[in-house]
Short mmCIF file of C-alpha atoms in Angstrom, two decimals:
data_model
loop_
_atom_site.label_atom_id
_atom_site.label_comp_id
_atom_site.label_asym_id
_atom_site.label_seq_id
_atom_site.Cartn_x
_atom_site.Cartn_y
_atom_site.Cartn_z
CA MET A 27 -2.00 -17.29 -26.13
CA GLN A 28 -3.87 -14.23 -27.31
CA PRO A 29 -1.95 -10.98 -27.65
CA TYR A 30 -2.97 -8.69 -24.79
CA GLY A 31 -1.16 -5.41 -24.35
CA LEU A 32 -0.59 -4.45 -20.74
CA THR A 33 -1.92 -0.90 -21.05
CA VAL A 34 -3.50 0.99 -18.16
CA ASP A 35 -6.71 1.94 -20.00
CA LYS A 36 -7.84 -1.65 -19.38
CA PHE A 37 -8.28 -0.90 -15.66
CA LEU A 38 -10.98 1.69 -16.19
CA ASP A 39 -12.60 -0.34 -18.99
CA HIS A 40 -12.76 -3.30 -16.60
CA ALA A 41 -14.37 -1.26 -13.83
CA ALA A 42 -16.86 0.29 -16.26
CA LYS A 43 -18.00 -3.13 -17.50
CA TRP A 44 -18.03 -5.18 -14.31
CA PHE A 45 -18.37 -2.60 -11.52
CA ASN A 46 -20.27 0.06 -13.41
CA GLY A 47 -22.40 1.09 -10.43
CA HIS A 48 -19.44 1.54 -8.09
CA GLU A 49 -18.62 5.18 -7.50
CA VAL A 50 -15.72 7.55 -7.39
CA VAL A 51 -16.59 10.54 -5.22
CA GLU A 52 -14.94 13.92 -4.85
CA ALA A 53 -15.04 15.91 -1.62
CA ASP A 54 -14.26 19.43 -0.52
CA GLY A 55 -13.73 20.18 3.15
CA GLY A 56 -14.87 16.70 4.10
CA ARG A 57 -18.19 16.90 2.24
CA VAL A 58 -18.90 15.11 -1.03
CA ILE A 59 -19.49 17.56 -3.88
CA GLU A 60 -19.76 15.14 -6.80
CA ARG A 61 -20.29 11.46 -7.50
CA ALA A 62 -19.67 9.49 -10.68
CA THR A 63 -19.92 5.81 -11.52
CA TYR A 64 -17.05 3.99 -13.18
CA ASP A 65 -18.96 3.60 -16.44
CA ALA A 66 -19.69 7.34 -16.60
CA LEU A 67 -16.07 8.18 -15.78
CA CYS A 68 -14.83 5.81 -18.46
CA ALA A 69 -17.05 7.43 -21.11
CA ARG A 70 -16.01 10.96 -20.06
CA SER A 71 -12.30 10.06 -19.96
CA ASN A 72 -12.52 8.51 -23.41
CA ARG A 73 -14.22 11.60 -24.84
CA MET A 74 -11.60 13.80 -23.19
CA SER A 75 -8.95 11.79 -25.05
CA GLY A 76 -10.64 12.88 -28.24
CA ALA A 77 -10.73 16.48 -27.05
CA LEU A 78 -7.00 16.44 -26.27
CA ALA A 79 -6.24 14.89 -29.65
CA SER A 80 -8.20 17.71 -31.29
CA LEU A 81 -5.70 20.16 -29.76
CA GLY A 82 -2.99 18.56 -31.86
CA LEU A 83 -1.51 16.11 -29.35
CA MET A 84 0.20 13.03 -30.76
CA GLN A 85 1.23 9.75 -29.17
CA GLY A 86 4.09 10.33 -26.72
CA ASP A 87 3.31 14.02 -26.17
CA ARG A 88 3.26 15.07 -22.53
CA ILE A 89 0.40 16.63 -20.59
CA GLY A 90 1.31 18.28 -17.29
CA THR A 91 -1.21 18.13 -14.44
CA LEU A 92 -1.05 20.56 -11.54
CA GLY A 93 -3.92 19.59 -9.31
CA TRP A 94 -5.38 17.87 -6.28
CA ASN A 95 -7.23 14.58 -5.80
CA SER A 96 -10.34 15.35 -7.85
CA LEU A 97 -12.59 13.73 -10.44
CA HIS A 98 -11.14 15.87 -13.21
CA HIS A 99 -7.62 14.81 -12.28
CA PHE A 100 -8.67 11.15 -12.15
CA GLU A 101 -10.33 11.41 -15.57
CA LEU A 102 -7.22 13.06 -17.03
CA TYR A 103 -5.04 10.17 -15.87
CA TYR A 104 -6.98 7.87 -18.18
CA ALA A 105 -7.73 10.40 -20.91
CA ALA A 106 -4.00 11.00 -21.34
CA MET A 107 -2.66 7.49 -20.87
CA GLY A 108 -5.45 5.69 -22.71
CA ALA A 109 -4.75 7.75 -25.83
CA GLY A 110 -1.00 7.14 -25.67
CA PHE A 111 -0.14 10.57 -24.30
CA VAL A 112 2.08 10.87 -21.22
CA CYS A 113 0.58 12.15 -17.96
CA HIS A 114 3.20 14.34 -16.26
CA THR A 115 2.04 14.93 -12.68
CA LEU A 116 3.43 18.08 -11.05
CA ASN A 117 3.70 18.82 -7.35
CA PRO A 118 2.06 22.20 -6.56
CA ARG A 119 4.02 22.41 -3.31
CA LEU A 120 7.23 23.03 -5.23
CA THR A 121 8.38 26.51 -6.18
CA ALA A 122 7.37 28.15 -9.44
CA ALA A 123 11.00 28.01 -10.58
CA GLN A 124 11.23 24.26 -9.93
CA LEU A 125 7.93 23.59 -11.67
CA ALA A 126 8.85 25.72 -14.68
CA ALA A 127 12.12 23.82 -15.03
CA MET A 128 10.24 20.50 -15.01
CA VAL A 129 7.62 21.63 -17.54
CA ASP A 130 10.34 23.05 -19.78
CA GLU A 131 12.49 19.90 -19.59
CA ALA A 132 9.46 17.69 -20.28
CA GLU A 133 8.28 19.97 -23.09
CA ASP A 134 4.67 19.64 -21.93
CA LYS A 135 2.28 20.77 -24.64
CA VAL A 136 -0.79 21.00 -22.42
CA LEU A 137 -1.04 21.97 -18.75
CA ALA A 138 -4.12 20.97 -16.75
CA VAL A 139 -4.34 23.15 -13.64
CA ALA A 140 -6.71 23.28 -10.67
CA GLU A 141 -8.56 26.59 -10.60
CA ASP A 142 -7.12 27.61 -7.23
CA LEU A 143 -3.59 27.11 -8.62
CA MET A 144 -3.96 29.64 -11.43
CA PRO A 145 -1.72 32.21 -9.64
CA LEU A 146 1.04 29.58 -9.60
CA LEU A 147 0.42 28.87 -13.27
CA ARG A 148 0.88 32.53 -14.17
CA ALA A 149 4.34 32.45 -12.59
CA ILE A 150 5.26 29.30 -14.52
CA LEU A 151 4.00 30.00 -18.03
CA PRO A 152 6.48 32.71 -19.11
CA HIS A 153 9.26 30.13 -18.75
CA CYS A 154 7.49 27.30 -20.59
CA PRO A 155 7.47 27.96 -24.36
CA SER A 156 6.31 24.42 -25.20
CA VAL A 157 2.85 24.91 -23.63
CA ASP A 158 0.17 25.54 -26.27
CA HIS A 159 -2.97 24.95 -24.19
CA VAL A 160 -4.05 25.27 -20.55
CA VAL A 161 -7.03 23.34 -19.20
CA VAL A 162 -8.60 24.65 -15.97
CA MET A 163 -9.79 21.79 -13.77
CA ASP A 164 -12.31 21.84 -10.92
CA ALA A 165 -14.13 24.88 -12.33
CA ALA A 166 -17.53 25.63 -13.84
CA PRO A 167 -17.73 25.52 -17.66
CA SER A 168 -17.65 28.71 -19.72
CA PRO A 169 -18.95 29.45 -23.25
CA ALA A 170 -15.61 29.31 -25.05
CA SER A 171 -11.85 29.34 -24.80
CA LEU A 172 -10.79 32.01 -22.32
CA ALA A 173 -7.78 33.30 -24.27
CA PRO A 174 -7.55 34.28 -27.94
CA GLN A 175 -3.79 33.67 -28.26
CA PRO A 176 -1.54 30.75 -27.25
CA PRO A 177 -1.45 29.31 -24.80
CA LEU A 178 -5.18 28.86 -25.28
CA LEU A 179 -7.06 28.63 -21.99
CA TRP A 180 -9.93 26.15 -21.67
CA ARG A 181 -12.35 25.25 -18.94
CA TYR A 182 -12.27 21.47 -18.53
CA GLU A 183 -16.02 20.97 -18.99
CA THR A 184 -16.11 23.38 -21.93
CA LEU A 185 -13.31 21.51 -23.67
CA LEU A 186 -15.05 18.19 -23.06
CA GLU A 187 -18.40 19.49 -24.29
CA THR A 188 -17.19 21.27 -27.41
CA ARG A 189 -14.30 19.04 -28.50
CA GLY A 190 -14.94 15.69 -26.84
CA ARG A 191 -15.39 12.66 -29.08
CA PRO A 192 -14.91 8.88 -28.77
CA PHE A 193 -11.30 7.80 -29.11
CA ARG A 194 -9.68 4.39 -29.57
CA TRP A 195 -7.73 3.53 -26.46
CA GLY A 196 -4.69 1.27 -26.45
CA GLY A 197 -3.41 -0.37 -29.58
CA PHE A 198 0.18 0.75 -28.94
CA ASP A 199 3.13 -1.11 -27.46
CA GLU A 200 2.89 -1.76 -23.71
CA ASN A 201 6.44 -0.47 -23.29
CA GLU A 202 5.43 3.02 -24.42
CA PRO A 203 5.60 5.73 -21.71
CA ALA A 204 2.43 6.38 -19.71
CA GLY A 205 3.52 8.71 -16.93
CA LEU A 206 6.27 11.06 -15.83
CA CYS A 207 6.90 12.03 -12.21
CA TYR A 208 9.80 13.91 -10.68
CA THR A 209 11.37 12.86 -7.40
CA SER A 210 10.65 14.98 -4.33
CA GLY A 211 14.12 16.53 -4.37
CA THR A 212 14.75 15.99 -0.64
CA THR A 213 18.21 14.58 -1.40
CA GLY A 214 19.17 16.70 -4.41
CA ARG A 215 17.82 18.10 -7.67
CA PRO A 216 14.46 16.52 -8.62
CA LYS A 217 14.84 13.90 -11.36
CA GLY A 218 12.21 12.65 -13.78
CA VAL A 219 11.05 9.03 -13.66
CA VAL A 220 9.20 7.65 -16.70
CA TYR A 221 6.59 4.95 -16.09
CA THR A 222 5.57 2.67 -18.96
CA HIS A 223 2.16 1.08 -19.43
CA ARG A 224 3.72 -2.31 -18.73
CA SER A 225 5.42 -1.16 -15.52
CA ASN A 226 2.21 0.46 -14.23
CA TYR A 227 0.14 -2.62 -15.12
CA LEU A 228 2.48 -5.05 -13.37
CA HIS A 229 2.88 -2.69 -10.41
CA THR A 230 -0.91 -2.74 -10.04
CA LEU A 231 -0.99 -6.54 -9.97
CA ARG A 232 1.79 -6.45 -7.39
CA ALA A 233 -0.11 -3.98 -5.21
CA LEU A 234 -3.28 -6.10 -5.33
CA GLN A 235 -1.57 -9.21 -3.92
CA ALA A 236 -3.18 -10.55 -0.74
CA ASP A 237 -0.22 -9.62 1.47
CA ALA A 238 0.11 -6.16 -0.09
CA VAL A 239 -2.58 -3.47 -0.50
CA ALA A 240 -5.11 -6.25 -1.18
CA LEU A 241 -8.06 -4.12 -2.33
CA THR A 242 -11.37 -5.81 -3.07
CA ALA A 243 -14.67 -4.82 -4.66
CA ARG A 244 -16.25 -4.54 -1.21
CA ASP A 245 -13.72 -1.94 -0.07
CA VAL A 246 -14.10 1.82 0.01
CA LEU A 247 -10.68 3.44 -0.41
CA LEU A 248 -9.80 6.93 0.83
CA LEU A 249 -6.94 8.21 -1.31
CA ALA A 250 -5.23 10.70 1.00
CA VAL A 251 -1.88 10.50 -0.77
CA PRO A 252 -1.62 13.13 -3.53
CA MET A 253 -2.21 11.93 -7.08
CA PHE A 254 0.77 14.03 -8.12
CA HIS A 255 3.11 11.85 -6.08
CA ALA A 256 4.30 8.64 -7.78
CA ASN A 257 0.99 7.72 -9.40
CA GLY A 258 -0.85 8.34 -6.13
CA TRP A 259 0.99 5.22 -4.92
CA GLY A 260 -0.67 3.41 -7.83
CA MET A 261 -4.13 3.58 -6.28
CA PRO A 262 -5.87 5.32 -9.25
CA PHE A 263 -5.00 2.12 -11.13
CA ALA A 264 -5.54 -0.43 -8.36
CA ALA A 265 -8.99 0.83 -7.31
CA PRO A 266 -10.76 0.41 -10.67
CA ALA A 267 -8.80 -2.79 -11.34
CA ALA A 268 -10.37 -4.29 -8.19
CA GLY A 269 -13.73 -2.52 -8.50
CA THR A 270 -13.03 -0.63 -5.27
CA ARG A 271 -15.14 2.42 -4.51
CA LEU A 272 -12.82 5.44 -4.42
CA VAL A 273 -13.03 8.58 -2.27
CA LEU A 274 -11.00 11.61 -3.41
CA PRO A 275 -10.70 14.17 -0.59
CA GLY A 276 -9.66 17.15 -2.71
CA ARG A 277 -7.29 19.55 -1.03
CA ALA A 278 -8.62 19.23 2.55
CA ILE A 279 -6.88 16.39 4.39
CA ASP A 280 -7.16 17.73 7.95
CA GLY A 281 -8.37 15.39 10.68
CA ALA A 282 -11.91 16.76 10.90
CA SER A 283 -12.50 16.60 7.14
CA LEU A 284 -11.15 13.07 6.85
CA ALA A 285 -13.16 11.85 9.84
CA ARG A 286 -16.37 13.14 8.27
CA LEU A 287 -15.57 11.52 4.94
CA ILE A 288 -14.63 8.18 6.45
CA ARG A 289 -17.83 8.12 8.51
CA ASP A 290 -20.20 9.33 5.78
CA GLU A 291 -18.80 7.15 2.98
CA GLY A 292 -18.07 4.03 5.03
CA VAL A 293 -14.36 4.02 4.17
CA THR A 294 -12.68 0.69 4.93
CA VAL A 295 -9.10 1.41 3.76
CA GLY A 296 -7.09 4.63 3.90
CA VAL A 297 -3.80 5.37 2.16
CA GLY A 298 -1.48 8.26 3.05
CA VAL A 299 1.65 9.36 4.87
CA GLN A 300 1.72 9.01 8.66
CA THR A 301 1.35 12.77 9.21
CA ILE A 302 -2.19 12.57 7.83
CA TRP A 303 -3.19 9.75 10.15
CA LEU A 304 -1.54 11.49 13.09
CA GLY A 305 -3.74 14.52 12.39
CA LEU A 306 -6.79 12.26 12.24
CA ALA A 307 -5.83 10.60 15.53
CA ASP A 308 -5.43 14.03 17.17
CA HIS A 309 -8.91 15.00 15.98
CA LEU A 310 -10.48 11.79 17.25
CA GLU A 311 -8.87 12.24 20.66
CA GLN A 312 -10.21 15.77 20.91
CA SER A 313 -13.69 15.04 19.56
CA GLY A 314 -14.26 11.60 21.07
CA GLU A 315 -15.46 10.29 17.69
CA SER A 316 -14.90 6.77 16.41
CA LEU A 317 -14.70 5.38 12.88
CA PRO A 318 -16.27 1.91 12.96
CA SER A 319 -16.02 1.27 9.20
CA LEU A 320 -12.26 1.84 9.02
CA GLU A 321 -10.41 -1.49 8.94
CA ARG A 322 -6.86 -0.54 8.00
CA VAL A 323 -4.62 2.28 6.86
CA LEU A 324 -1.51 2.05 4.77
CA ILE A 325 1.32 4.41 5.63
CA GLY A 326 4.65 5.16 3.99
CA GLY A 327 7.06 7.96 3.32
CA SER A 328 9.12 7.63 6.50
CA ASN A 329 9.75 5.24 9.37
CA CYS A 330 6.93 5.08 11.91
CA PRO A 331 8.15 4.68 15.51
CA ASP A 332 6.55 1.80 17.42
CA ALA A 333 4.97 4.14 19.98
CA LEU A 334 3.29 6.16 17.23
CA LEU A 335 2.19 2.99 15.46
CA ARG A 336 0.51 1.69 18.61
CA ARG A 337 -1.15 5.03 19.23
CA LEU A 338 -2.52 5.17 15.69
CA GLU A 339 -3.93 1.67 15.86
CA ALA A 340 -5.54 2.31 19.23
CA ARG A 341 -7.07 5.65 18.30
CA LEU A 342 -8.12 4.81 14.73
CA GLY A 343 -9.40 1.37 15.70
CA ALA A 344 -7.75 -0.01 12.57
CA ALA A 345 -4.74 -2.08 11.57
CA VAL A 346 -1.80 -0.03 10.30
CA GLN A 347 0.23 -1.40 7.38
CA THR A 348 3.71 0.03 7.16
CA SER A 349 5.50 0.21 3.83
CA TRP A 350 8.58 1.52 2.07
CA GLY A 351 8.87 2.74 -1.48
CA MET A 352 10.33 5.31 -3.86
CA THR A 353 9.24 7.27 -6.91
CA GLU A 354 11.72 5.13 -8.86
CA LEU A 355 9.85 1.98 -7.76
CA SER A 356 6.45 3.13 -9.07
CA PRO A 357 6.44 3.43 -5.92
CA ILE A 358 5.67 0.33 -3.77
CA GLY A 359 8.78 -1.49 -2.57
CA THR A 360 7.95 -3.51 0.53
CA ILE A 361 4.79 -3.69 2.59
CA ALA A 362 3.70 -5.34 5.82
CA PRO A 363 0.69 -7.65 5.28
CA PRO A 364 -2.82 -6.62 6.40
CA ALA A 365 -2.56 -9.02 9.33
CA GLY A 366 0.53 -7.17 10.60
CA GLY A 367 4.26 -7.63 10.26
CA ALA A 368 7.66 -6.30 11.20
CA GLY A 369 9.38 -3.19 9.87
CA ALA A 370 8.35 -2.17 6.37
CA GLY A 371 7.44 -5.75 5.43
CA ARG A 372 8.50 -7.91 2.51
CA PRO A 373 8.66 -7.21 -1.21
CA PRO A 374 5.64 -8.54 -3.13
CA LEU A 375 6.29 -10.74 -6.17
CA GLY A 376 7.97 -8.74 -8.91
CA LEU A 377 10.59 -7.00 -6.79
CA ASP A 378 13.90 -8.31 -5.47
CA LEU A 379 16.25 -6.81 -2.88
CA LYS A 380 19.93 -7.17 -2.11
CA LEU A 381 22.30 -5.61 0.38
CA THR A 382 25.84 -4.59 -0.50
CA ASP A 383 28.78 -2.88 1.13
CA ALA A 384 29.72 0.68 0.18
CA ALA A 385 31.74 -0.62 -2.79
CA GLY A 386 28.75 -2.51 -4.20
CA THR A 387 29.84 -6.03 -3.23
CA ARG A 388 26.97 -8.31 -2.18
CA LEU A 389 26.98 -8.95 1.57
CA GLU A 390 26.98 -12.50 2.85
CA PRO A 391 24.82 -13.34 4.65
CA GLN A 392 21.99 -11.04 3.50
CA ARG A 393 20.08 -11.31 6.77
CA GLY A 394 20.69 -9.41 9.98
CA VAL A 395 23.31 -6.99 8.64
CA LEU A 396 23.15 -3.31 7.74
CA GLY A 397 23.91 -2.69 4.10
CA HIS A 398 23.28 -0.50 1.08
CA LEU A 399 19.88 -1.42 -0.38
CA LYS A 400 19.62 -2.28 -4.08
CA VAL A 401 16.41 -3.30 -5.90
CA LYS A 402 15.44 -4.97 -9.17
CA GLY A 403 12.04 -5.57 -10.72
CA HIS A 404 9.49 -4.99 -13.44
CA SER A 405 8.53 -1.54 -12.13
CA VAL A 406 11.96 -0.17 -11.17
CA ALA A 407 13.58 2.67 -13.11
CA ASP A 408 16.79 1.96 -15.01
CA GLY A 409 17.54 5.64 -15.64
CA TYR A 410 16.13 9.15 -15.37
CA PHE A 411 14.30 11.25 -17.94
CA ARG A 412 16.87 13.12 -20.05
CA GLY A 413 19.48 11.90 -17.59
CA ASP A 414 21.72 8.88 -17.06
CA ALA A 415 20.84 6.14 -19.51
CA ASP A 416 21.70 3.33 -17.12
CA LEU A 417 21.83 3.50 -13.33
CA LEU A 418 21.97 -0.25 -12.71
CA ASP A 419 24.83 -2.35 -11.40
CA ALA A 420 26.26 -5.40 -13.16
CA GLU A 421 23.43 -7.59 -11.83
CA GLY A 422 20.72 -5.15 -12.92
CA TYR A 423 19.97 -3.66 -9.47
CA PHE A 424 19.12 0.00 -8.80
CA ASP A 425 20.85 1.72 -5.86
CA THR A 426 18.13 3.21 -3.63
CA GLY A 427 20.58 5.29 -1.59
CA ASP A 428 19.10 3.76 1.57
CA LEU A 429 20.73 1.71 4.28
CA ALA A 430 18.67 -1.26 5.42
CA VAL A 431 18.49 -4.49 7.38
CA ILE A 432 16.56 -7.60 6.32
CA ASP A 433 15.58 -9.85 9.24
CA LYS A 434 15.51 -13.65 9.12
CA GLU A 435 11.85 -13.64 8.04
CA GLY A 436 12.63 -11.31 5.13
CA ASN A 437 11.17 -8.12 6.61
CA LEU A 438 12.90 -4.90 5.65
CA THR A 439 13.81 -2.11 8.06
CA ILE A 440 15.20 1.08 6.57
CA GLY A 441 18.30 2.31 8.38
CA GLY A 442 18.36 5.82 6.93
CA ARG A 443 19.87 7.42 3.84
CA ALA A 444 23.49 6.64 3.11
CA LYS A 445 23.99 10.34 2.35
CA ASP A 446 22.73 11.23 5.84
CA LEU A 447 25.56 9.41 7.63
CA ILE A 448 27.60 11.78 9.80
CA LYS A 449 31.39 11.43 9.84
CA SER A 450 32.70 12.53 13.22
CA GLY A 451 36.36 12.13 14.12
CA GLY A 452 36.82 9.80 11.14
CA GLU A 453 34.02 7.44 12.29
CA TRP A 454 30.46 7.12 11.05
CA ILE A 455 27.31 7.97 13.03
CA ASN A 456 24.00 6.64 11.69
CA PRO A 457 21.21 9.21 12.35
CA ALA A 458 18.50 6.60 11.78
CA GLU A 459 19.53 4.64 14.88
CA ILE A 460 19.32 7.75 17.05
CA GLU A 461 16.00 8.74 15.44
CA SER A 462 14.54 5.28 16.09
CA ILE A 463 15.32 5.43 19.81
CA VAL A 464 14.17 9.00 20.41
CA GLY A 465 11.14 8.49 18.16
CA ALA A 466 9.90 5.72 20.44
CA HIS A 467 9.12 8.31 23.13
CA PRO A 468 5.32 8.84 23.12
CA ALA A 469 5.64 12.64 23.15
CA VAL A 470 7.83 12.75 20.02
CA ARG A 471 5.86 13.27 16.82
CA HIS A 472 8.80 13.67 14.43
CA VAL A 473 12.54 13.41 14.93
CA ALA A 474 15.56 14.06 12.73
CA VAL A 475 19.31 14.10 13.25
CA ILE A 476 21.50 16.23 11.01
CA GLY A 477 25.22 16.93 10.98
CA ARG A 478 26.72 20.34 11.59
CA PRO A 479 30.32 21.34 10.79
CA ASP A 480 32.76 21.07 13.69
CA VAL A 481 36.34 22.35 13.70
CA LYS A 482 37.67 19.52 15.85
CA TRP A 483 35.57 16.52 14.77
CA GLY A 484 34.59 17.44 11.21
CA GLU A 485 30.88 16.93 11.94
CA ARG A 486 28.72 16.54 15.03
CA PRO A 487 25.08 15.42 15.25
CA VAL A 488 22.21 17.75 16.16
CA LEU A 489 18.91 16.30 17.40
CA ILE A 490 15.79 18.07 16.06
CA VAL A 491 12.36 17.12 17.42
CA GLU A 492 8.73 18.03 17.03
CA THR A 493 6.88 17.09 20.20
CA GLY A 494 3.46 17.51 21.75
CA PRO A 495 4.07 19.05 25.18
CA LYS A 496 7.53 20.64 25.38
CA GLN A 497 10.18 18.15 26.49
CA ASP A 498 13.34 18.55 28.54
CA PRO A 499 16.23 18.18 26.02
CA GLY A 500 18.31 16.39 28.60
CA LEU A 501 15.62 13.73 29.10
CA LEU A 502 15.48 13.08 25.37
CA LEU A 503 19.24 12.57 25.22
CA ASN A 504 19.09 10.28 28.26
CA LEU A 505 17.04 7.90 26.11
CA LEU A 506 20.20 7.25 24.11
CA ARG A 507 22.57 6.49 26.96
CA GLY A 508 23.60 2.86 27.00
CA LYS A 509 21.93 2.24 23.63
CA VAL A 510 24.42 3.98 21.35
CA ALA A 511 28.07 4.86 21.78
CA ASP A 512 28.56 7.91 24.00
CA TRP A 513 30.28 9.82 21.19
CA TRP A 514 27.17 9.35 19.01
CA ILE A 515 24.99 11.31 21.47
CA PRO A 516 24.26 14.85 20.22
CA ALA A 517 25.30 17.77 22.39
CA GLU A 518 22.63 20.03 20.90
CA VAL A 519 18.84 19.67 20.72
CA ALA A 520 16.43 21.86 18.76
CA GLU A 521 12.66 21.78 19.05
CA VAL A 522 10.56 22.89 16.06
CA ALA A 523 6.85 23.63 15.94
CA ALA A 524 6.41 21.63 12.74
CA MET A 525 8.92 19.41 11.01
CA PRO A 526 9.33 20.31 7.31
CA LEU A 527 8.00 17.49 5.17
CA ALA A 528 8.24 16.80 1.45
CA ALA A 529 5.16 15.75 -0.52
CA SER A 530 6.28 12.15 -0.05
CA GLY A 531 5.85 12.54 3.71
CA LYS A 532 9.57 12.21 4.33
CA ILE A 533 11.32 14.74 6.52
CA ASP A 534 13.06 17.30 4.33
CA LYS A 535 16.58 17.15 5.73
CA ASN A 536 17.96 19.48 3.07
CA ARG A 537 15.65 22.17 4.36
CA LEU A 538 16.50 21.35 7.97
CA ARG A 539 20.21 21.72 7.24
CA ALA A 540 19.63 25.04 5.47
CA ASP A 541 17.37 26.37 8.24
CA PHE A 542 19.90 25.35 10.89
CA ALA A 543 22.87 26.82 9.01
CA GLU A 544 21.05 30.13 8.45
CA GLY A 545 19.90 30.43 12.07
CA ARG A 546 16.18 29.75 11.54
CA ILE A 547 16.47 26.76 13.87
CA ALA A 548 18.06 27.43 17.24
CA ALA A 549 19.58 24.55 19.19
CA THR A 550 20.13 24.28 22.92
CA ALA A 551 23.47 22.96 24.12
CA VAL A 552 23.04 20.06 26.56
CA ARG A 553 25.81 18.89 28.84
#
């Protein structure tokens, strides 16, 4: 067989040659501001590789990106990775101190920053001595570099125009690093995950399977998940690989903006966390609009209660695919098929699951029992950047930190984080079971259960909810009676206006615990 390196530049090359007229569009506030065909994007990205190389970057050097879902950001994905540089996506919703620590640890030599994030950049730069150049994305070109001393400041279009030149993509080993992304930090200090070209390539093939994301050349994909989060769920690779038209919404992902984009661009598939689709459903209910082109949406980030799932499908007029994944999985783990399925679905080919007890011993049987979820596959991390060299067990499985059940058909249901278990009176309470029951109430938008210290019992659970109309705390707790042990039922309920969410869409329980401990969340005692 011919040698064929599995490098991600081949996705954009493929789209440019065979789907050259298909577009990637960028929007602002729900209105398209720029369009580009795949062949034009491929040529620009390749020339930007040459521009970056002219700044002194060598293979393996890291380029940090601090931006939104835009054409410039999309081009930089391929400009960096195609040339053998490493694209280090940064989450602008983190603090300046967190971001500076990541840039410093990664030793990024170039930072590409959206123009509206320049104030954040100014807070970061003094702590990042490795940065030699800053590229300002999503801004008009200017005559020259904007700063005479390092770090040199460039407008993206100016850099491309003055320094851009053709560059040979690929030609390096497929196991070389392509991307770097830090975990959301909802369960501890953010940790860096390094993606290789091979892992991204195989992850893309996994995502495109018929019972997974299943994109086609006739689809129009709305990428409402941030490109800074775990490769944008791999969609910046999967879309050009399939020839799918791609819609990048920019920073505005409110319901009204997304509804306009979906309608105007004929979007058939949407990808994003459930909060985004809940906001779209709220808008449609208020406006009376419909979205006839929308066929399905893919959600992930946190469990979606059945009541919310049914509401979304009814209001959006589209099938909802549920999924589960992690930054360490590149990120797709399991996914329900387009035709519908139970829980978070099955793992596509290339990923294996096993359940163990707390000591790491494989459970028998593997079906119908709650266990600690371990995963193994071609796109699963075996360690963290500048961290533990090997996180795998003796059979090569990575510990996700999640509890889960696999039903007899092989569908996965996440049972919460093992670290979230509450030990009360020497016995364990699983918050996920309580959250699943309360979350089924149609008025509950988000629900979380955290533990608080208790002198007598060690810990006791506190129920925290975000609802539409205000709910009687006692009625919410009555939902639990007869379904969980009486001693599991919280004695305190807190209602918040908006549940704190990480960029992944998961509820930020670390923040909830801190807010509760410091009195920013007030709970009502319920007898």
